[in-house]
Tab-separated table of C-alpha atoms in Angstrom:
chain	number	residue	atom	x	y	z
A	1	UNK	CA	112.264	127.672	110.289
A	2	UNK	CA	108.773	126.236	109.807
A	3	UNK	CA	107.405	123.996	112.574
A	4	UNK	CA	105.400	121.007	111.244
A	5	UNK	CA	101.770	120.702	112.370
A	6	UNK	CA	101.874	116.930	112.786
A	7	UNK	CA	104.246	114.391	114.086
A	8	UNK	CA	102.407	112.585	116.864
A	9	UNK	CA	101.892	108.873	116.276
A	10	UNK	CA	99.164	106.571	117.553
A	11	UNK	CA	98.991	102.786	117.488
A	12	UNK	CA	95.693	101.002	116.857
A	13	UNK	CA	95.384	97.280	117.617
A	14	UNK	CA	92.196	95.572	116.416
A	15	UNK	CA	90.463	93.349	118.976
A	16	UNK	CA	87.926	92.059	116.421
A	17	UNK	CA	87.626	91.722	112.659
A	18	UNK	CA	86.437	94.749	110.715
A	19	UNK	CA	87.822	97.642	112.787
A	20	UNK	CA	87.729	100.840	110.701
A	21	UNK	CA	90.412	103.526	111.022
A	22	UNK	CA	89.414	106.781	109.332
A	23	UNK	CA	91.672	109.787	108.723
A	24	UNK	CA	89.993	113.216	108.718
A	25	UNK	CA	91.367	116.282	106.944
A	26	UNK	CA	92.631	119.496	108.444
A	27	UNK	CA	91.247	122.832	107.266
A	28	UNK	CA	88.020	124.751	106.827
A	29	UNK	CA	85.916	121.661	106.008
A	30	UNK	CA	86.669	118.398	107.804
A	31	UNK	CA	86.352	115.427	105.444
A	32	UNK	CA	87.317	111.781	105.309
A	33	UNK	CA	90.537	111.334	103.340
A	34	UNK	CA	91.657	107.788	104.115
A	35	UNK	CA	90.165	104.600	105.544
A	36	UNK	CA	91.660	101.272	106.557
A	37	UNK	CA	89.978	98.098	107.737
A	38	UNK	CA	91.837	95.980	110.300
A	39	UNK	CA	91.240	92.370	111.275
A	40	UNK	CA	91.679	90.952	114.780
A	41	UNK	CA	95.286	91.215	115.937
A	42	UNK	CA	96.363	93.609	113.186
A	43	UNK	CA	98.200	96.745	114.245
A	44	UNK	CA	98.316	100.085	112.458
A	45	UNK	CA	100.639	102.971	113.258
A	46	UNK	CA	99.126	106.313	112.217
A	47	UNK	CA	100.562	109.827	112.262
A	48	UNK	CA	98.956	113.246	112.530
A	49	UNK	CA	100.229	115.348	109.603
A	50	UNK	CA	99.621	118.618	107.774
A	51	UNK	CA	96.643	116.863	106.129
A	52	UNK	CA	95.361	114.710	109.017
A	53	UNK	CA	93.826	116.515	111.996
A	54	UNK	CA	91.828	113.654	113.487
A	55	UNK	CA	91.667	109.867	113.400
A	56	UNK	CA	88.413	108.022	114.035
A	57	UNK	CA	88.373	104.373	115.165
A	58	UNK	CA	85.174	102.359	114.726
A	59	UNK	CA	85.043	98.884	116.269
A	60	UNK	CA	86.653	97.096	119.184
A	61	UNK	CA	90.273	98.219	119.419
A	62	UNK	CA	93.069	99.320	121.693
A	63	UNK	CA	94.495	102.771	120.903
A	64	UNK	CA	97.894	103.713	122.316
A	65	UNK	CA	99.198	107.288	122.363
A	66	UNK	CA	101.882	109.197	124.235
A	67	UNK	CA	99.058	110.184	126.613
A	68	UNK	CA	98.125	106.609	127.487
A	69	UNK	CA	96.066	103.660	126.330
A	70	UNK	CA	92.361	103.734	125.442
A	71	UNK	CA	90.064	100.784	124.693
A	72	UNK	CA	86.906	101.273	122.696
A	73	UNK	CA	83.632	100.029	124.219
A	74	UNK	CA	82.119	98.574	121.050
């Protein structure tokens, strides 16, 4: 039985207009593979997968994970 690499979810809530959420690839070379732009109050639920190894948040937002809640300083 193969165990999936991903599965963990995070929730990003924008606290201002223009928050960027950027998915980064898994593998030898890390690259951007997906971007979203959120406006104030919008919420995005993102998942780590076989293709997504990291998620970058640019802008003022609240990020909620199973490990706790983080607020960006921007």
